[in-house]
Amino acid sequence: LYPVRMETVSRAFAEYVIGPAKRFYKLPDHVSFEEAALLDTFSVCLHGIQLSGIKVNDKVAVIGAGPIGLGQVQLAKLYGADVIVTDVV
């Protein structure tokens, strides 16, 4: 059996999903589906960057080059940091 959340909200790859209305947002017309697919990943990254208090010329190490790690690299560079990334592969 799946947890209740799986039965009511998480079916992200399905054509249709159901869940509480407060969990869904209508995409503005100018946001493509390709851009929308990255919203969750980049919102996690941006939240982390904002919590870090990163500044220009800070040194940043990102451990893990998956989607979130690569998002962190991009945002840290936009904030003006010197970035190094490491991964097991």
CSV table of N, CA and C in Angstrom, one decimal:
chain,number,residue,atom,x,y,z
A,1,LEU,N,0.8,-1.2,0.0
A,1,LEU,CA,0.0,0.0,0.0
A,1,LEU,C,0.9,1.2,0.0
A,2,TYR,N,0.4,2.3,-0.7
A,2,TYR,CA,1.1,3.5,-0.8
A,2,TYR,C,0.6,4.4,0.4
A,3,PRO,N,1.5,5.3,0.9
A,3,PRO,CA,1.0,6.3,1.9
A,3,PRO,C,-0.1,7.1,1.3
A,4,VAL,N,-0.9,7.7,2.1
A,4,VAL,CA,-2.1,8.5,1.6
A,4,VAL,C,-1.6,9.6,0.6
A,5,ARG,N,-0.5,10.2,0.9
A,5,ARG,CA,0.0,11.3,0.0
A,5,ARG,C,0.1,10.8,-1.4
A,6,MET,N,0.6,9.6,-1.6
A,6,MET,CA,0.7,9.0,-3.0
A,6,MET,C,-0.6,8.8,-3.6
A,7,GLU,N,-1.6,8.5,-2.9
A,7,GLU,CA,-2.9,8.3,-3.5
A,7,GLU,C,-3.7,9.6,-3.8
A,8,THR,N,-3.3,10.7,-3.2
A,8,THR,CA,-4.1,11.9,-3.4
A,8,THR,C,-3.3,13.0,-4.1
A,9,VAL,N,-2.0,13.1,-4.0
A,9,VAL,CA,-1.3,14.2,-4.6
A,9,VAL,C,-0.2,13.8,-5.6
A,10,SER,N,0.6,12.9,-5.3
A,10,SER,CA,1.8,12.5,-6.1
A,10,SER,C,1.4,11.6,-7.2
A,11,ARG,N,1.2,12.1,-8.4
A,11,ARG,CA,1.1,11.3,-9.6
A,11,ARG,C,1.6,12.3,-10.7
A,12,ALA,N,2.8,12.8,-10.5
A,12,ALA,CA,3.3,13.9,-11.3
A,12,ALA,C,3.5,13.6,-12.7
A,13,PHE,N,3.7,12.3,-13.0
A,13,PHE,CA,3.8,11.9,-14.4
A,13,PHE,C,2.5,11.5,-15.1
A,14,ALA,N,1.5,11.6,-14.4
A,14,ALA,CA,0.2,11.2,-14.9
A,14,ALA,C,-0.4,12.4,-15.7
A,15,GLU,N,-1.3,12.0,-16.6
A,15,GLU,CA,-2.0,13.1,-17.4
A,15,GLU,C,-2.9,14.0,-16.5
A,16,TYR,N,-3.5,13.4,-15.5
A,16,TYR,CA,-4.3,14.2,-14.6
A,16,TYR,C,-3.9,13.8,-13.2
A,17,VAL,N,-4.0,14.8,-12.3
A,17,VAL,CA,-3.7,14.6,-10.9
A,17,VAL,C,-4.8,15.2,-10.1
A,18,ILE,N,-5.0,14.7,-8.9
A,18,ILE,CA,-6.0,15.2,-7.9
A,18,ILE,C,-5.3,15.6,-6.6
A,19,GLY,N,-5.9,16.5,-6.0
A,19,GLY,CA,-5.3,17.0,-4.7
A,19,GLY,C,-6.0,18.2,-4.2
A,20,PRO,N,-5.6,18.7,-3.1
A,20,PRO,CA,-6.2,20.0,-2.6
A,20,PRO,C,-5.9,21.2,-3.5
A,21,ALA,N,-6.8,22.0,-3.8
A,21,ALA,CA,-6.7,23.1,-4.7
A,21,ALA,C,-5.5,24.1,-4.3
A,22,LYS,N,-5.3,24.2,-3.0
A,22,LYS,CA,-4.2,25.1,-2.5
A,22,LYS,C,-2.8,24.6,-2.9
A,23,ARG,N,-2.7,23.4,-3.3
A,23,ARG,CA,-1.4,22.8,-3.7
A,23,ARG,C,-1.1,23.0,-5.2
A,24,PHE,N,-2.0,23.6,-6.0
A,24,PHE,CA,-1.9,23.7,-7.4
A,24,PHE,C,-1.9,25.2,-7.8
A,25,TYR,N,-1.1,25.5,-8.8
A,25,TYR,CA,-1.1,26.9,-9.3
A,25,TYR,C,-1.2,26.9,-10.8
A,26,LYS,N,-2.0,27.8,-11.4
A,26,LYS,CA,-2.1,27.9,-12.8
A,26,LYS,C,-0.8,28.6,-13.4
A,27,LEU,N,-0.2,28.0,-14.4
A,27,LEU,CA,0.9,28.6,-15.0
A,27,LEU,C,0.5,29.8,-15.8
A,28,PRO,N,1.3,30.9,-15.7
A,28,PRO,CA,1.0,32.0,-16.6
A,28,PRO,C,1.3,31.6,-18.0
A,29,ASP,N,0.6,32.3,-18.9
A,29,ASP,CA,0.8,31.9,-20.4
A,29,ASP,C,2.2,32.0,-20.9
A,30,HIS,N,3.0,32.9,-20.3
A,30,HIS,CA,4.4,33.1,-20.8
A,30,HIS,C,5.4,32.0,-20.2
A,31,VAL,N,4.9,31.1,-19.4
A,31,VAL,CA,5.8,30.0,-18.8
A,31,VAL,C,5.5,28.8,-19.6
A,32,SER,N,6.6,28.2,-20.3
A,32,SER,CA,6.4,27.0,-21.0
A,32,SER,C,6.4,25.8,-20.1
A,33,PHE,N,6.0,24.6,-20.6
A,33,PHE,CA,6.0,23.4,-19.8
A,33,PHE,C,7.5,23.0,-19.5
A,34,GLU,N,8.4,23.3,-20.4
A,34,GLU,CA,9.8,23.0,-20.1
A,34,GLU,C,10.3,23.8,-19.0
A,35,GLU,N,10.0,25.1,-19.0
A,35,GLU,CA,10.4,26.0,-17.9
A,35,GLU,C,9.7,25.5,-16.6
A,36,ALA,N,8.5,25.2,-16.6
A,36,ALA,CA,7.7,24.8,-15.4
A,36,ALA,C,8.3,23.6,-14.8
A,37,ALA,N,8.8,22.7,-15.6
A,37,ALA,CA,9.4,21.4,-15.1
A,37,ALA,C,10.6,21.7,-14.2
A,38,LEU,N,11.2,22.8,-14.3
A,38,LEU,CA,12.4,23.1,-13.4
A,38,LEU,C,12.0,24.0,-12.2
A,39,LEU,N,10.8,24.4,-12.1
A,39,LEU,CA,10.4,25.3,-11.0
A,39,LEU,C,10.7,24.8,-9.7
A,40,ASP,N,10.3,23.5,-9.4
A,40,ASP,CA,10.5,22.9,-8.1
A,40,ASP,C,12.0,22.8,-7.8
A,41,THR,N,12.8,22.4,-8.8
A,41,THR,CA,14.2,22.2,-8.6
A,41,THR,C,14.9,23.6,-8.2
A,42,PHE,N,14.6,24.6,-9.0
A,42,PHE,CA,15.2,25.9,-8.8
A,42,PHE,C,14.7,26.6,-7.6
A,43,SER,N,13.4,26.3,-7.2
A,43,SER,CA,12.9,27.0,-6.0
A,43,SER,C,13.7,26.4,-4.8
A,44,VAL,N,14.0,25.1,-4.8
A,44,VAL,CA,14.8,24.5,-3.7
A,44,VAL,C,16.2,25.1,-3.7
A,45,CYS,N,16.8,25.3,-4.9
A,45,CYS,CA,18.1,25.8,-5.0
A,45,CYS,C,18.1,27.3,-4.5
A,46,LEU,N,17.2,28.1,-4.9
A,46,LEU,CA,17.1,29.5,-4.6
A,46,LEU,C,16.9,29.6,-3.1
A,47,HIS,N,16.1,28.8,-2.5
A,47,HIS,CA,15.9,28.9,-1.0
A,47,HIS,C,17.2,28.6,-0.3
A,48,GLY,N,17.9,27.6,-0.7
A,48,GLY,CA,19.2,27.3,-0.1
A,48,GLY,C,20.2,28.4,-0.3
A,49,ILE,N,20.3,29.0,-1.4
A,49,ILE,CA,21.2,30.2,-1.7
A,49,ILE,C,20.8,31.3,-0.8
A,50,GLN,N,19.5,31.6,-0.7
A,50,GLN,CA,19.1,32.7,0.1
A,50,GLN,C,19.4,32.5,1.6
A,51,LEU,N,19.2,31.3,2.1
A,51,LEU,CA,19.5,30.9,3.5
A,51,LEU,C,21.0,31.1,3.8
A,52,SER,N,21.9,30.8,2.7
A,52,SER,CA,23.3,30.8,2.9
A,52,SER,C,23.9,32.2,3.1
A,53,GLY,N,23.2,33.2,2.6
A,53,GLY,CA,23.8,34.6,2.7
A,53,GLY,C,24.9,34.8,1.8
A,54,ILE,N,25.0,34.1,0.7
A,54,ILE,CA,26.1,34.1,-0.2
A,54,ILE,C,26.3,35.5,-0.8
A,55,LYS,N,27.6,35.9,-1.0
A,55,LYS,CA,27.9,37.2,-1.5
A,55,LYS,C,29.0,37.1,-2.6
A,56,VAL,N,29.2,38.2,-3.3
A,56,VAL,CA,30.2,38.2,-4.4
A,56,VAL,C,31.5,37.8,-3.8
A,57,ASN,N,32.2,37.0,-4.6
A,57,ASN,CA,33.6,36.5,-4.2
A,57,ASN,C,33.6,35.5,-3.1
A,58,ASP,N,32.5,35.0,-2.6
A,58,ASP,CA,32.5,33.9,-1.6
A,58,ASP,C,33.0,32.7,-2.4
A,59,LYS,N,33.5,31.8,-1.6
A,59,LYS,CA,34.0,30.5,-2.1
A,59,LYS,C,32.9,29.5,-1.8
A,60,VAL,N,32.4,28.7,-2.8
A,60,VAL,CA,31.3,27.8,-2.6
A,60,VAL,C,31.7,26.4,-3.1
A,61,ALA,N,31.5,25.4,-2.3
A,61,ALA,CA,31.7,24.0,-2.7
A,61,ALA,C,30.3,23.3,-2.8
A,62,VAL,N,30.0,22.7,-3.9
A,62,VAL,CA,28.7,22.0,-4.1
A,62,VAL,C,29.1,20.6,-4.2
A,63,ILE,N,28.5,19.8,-3.3
A,63,ILE,CA,28.8,18.3,-3.3
A,63,ILE,C,27.6,17.6,-3.9
A,64,GLY,N,27.8,17.1,-5.1
A,64,GLY,CA,26.7,16.4,-5.8
A,64,GLY,C,26.3,17.2,-7.0
A,65,ALA,N,26.5,16.6,-8.2
A,65,ALA,CA,26.2,17.3,-9.5
A,65,ALA,C,24.9,16.8,-10.1
A,66,GLY,N,23.9,16.5,-9.3
A,66,GLY,CA,22.6,16.1,-9.8
A,66,GLY,C,21.8,17.4,-10.1
A,67,PRO,N,20.5,17.3,-10.4
A,67,PRO,CA,19.7,18.5,-10.7
A,67,PRO,C,19.8,19.6,-9.7
A,68,ILE,N,19.7,19.3,-8.4
A,68,ILE,CA,19.8,20.4,-7.4
A,68,ILE,C,21.2,20.9,-7.3
A,69,GLY,N,22.2,20.1,-7.3
A,69,GLY,CA,23.6,20.6,-7.3
A,69,GLY,C,23.9,21.5,-8.4
A,70,LEU,N,23.5,21.1,-9.6
A,70,LEU,CA,23.8,21.9,-10.8
A,70,LEU,C,23.0,23.2,-10.7
A,71,GLY,N,21.8,23.2,-10.2
A,71,GLY,CA,21.1,24.4,-10.0
A,71,GLY,C,21.8,25.3,-9.0
A,72,GLN,N,22.3,24.7,-7.9
A,72,GLN,CA,23.1,25.5,-6.9
A,72,GLN,C,24.3,26.1,-7.6
A,73,VAL,N,25.0,25.4,-8.4
A,73,VAL,CA,26.2,26.0,-9.1
A,73,VAL,C,25.8,27.2,-9.9
A,74,GLN,N,24.7,27.0,-10.7
A,74,GLN,CA,24.3,28.2,-11.6
A,74,GLN,C,23.9,29.4,-10.8
A,75,LEU,N,23.1,29.2,-9.7
A,75,LEU,CA,22.7,30.3,-8.9
A,75,LEU,C,23.8,30.9,-8.1
A,76,ALA,N,24.7,30.1,-7.6
A,76,ALA,CA,25.9,30.6,-6.9
A,76,ALA,C,26.8,31.5,-7.8
A,77,LYS,N,26.9,31.1,-9.0
A,77,LYS,CA,27.7,31.9,-10.0
A,77,LYS,C,27.0,33.2,-10.3
A,78,LEU,N,25.6,33.1,-10.4
A,78,LEU,CA,24.9,34.3,-10.6
A,78,LEU,C,25.0,35.3,-9.5
A,79,TYR,N,25.2,34.8,-8.3
A,79,TYR,CA,25.4,35.6,-7.1
A,79,TYR,C,26.8,36.1,-7.0
A,80,GLY,N,27.7,35.7,-7.9
A,80,GLY,CA,29.1,36.2,-8.0
A,80,GLY,C,30.1,35.4,-7.2
A,81,ALA,N,29.7,34.2,-6.8
A,81,ALA,CA,30.6,33.3,-6.0
A,81,ALA,C,31.6,32.6,-6.9
A,82,ASP,N,32.7,32.2,-6.3
A,82,ASP,CA,33.6,31.2,-7.0
A,82,ASP,C,33.2,29.8,-6.6
A,83,VAL,N,32.9,29.0,-7.5
A,83,VAL,CA,32.2,27.7,-7.3
A,83,VAL,C,33.1,26.5,-7.7
A,84,ILE,N,33.1,25.5,-6.9
A,84,ILE,CA,33.7,24.2,-7.3
A,84,ILE,C,32.6,23.1,-7.0
A,85,VAL,N,32.5,22.2,-7.9
A,85,VAL,CA,31.5,21.1,-7.7
A,85,VAL,C,32.2,19.8,-7.7
A,86,THR,N,31.8,18.8,-6.9
A,86,THR,CA,32.3,17.5,-6.8
A,86,THR,C,31.2,16.5,-6.9
A,87,ASP,N,31.5,15.3,-7.5
A,87,ASP,CA,30.6,14.3,-7.6
A,87,ASP,C,31.3,13.0,-7.7
A,88,VAL,N,30.6,11.9,-7.4
A,88,VAL,CA,31.3,10.6,-7.4
A,88,VAL,C,31.6,10.1,-8.8
A,89,VAL,N,30.9,10.6,-9.8
A,89,VAL,CA,31.1,10.1,-11.2
A,89,VAL,C,32.1,11.0,-11.9
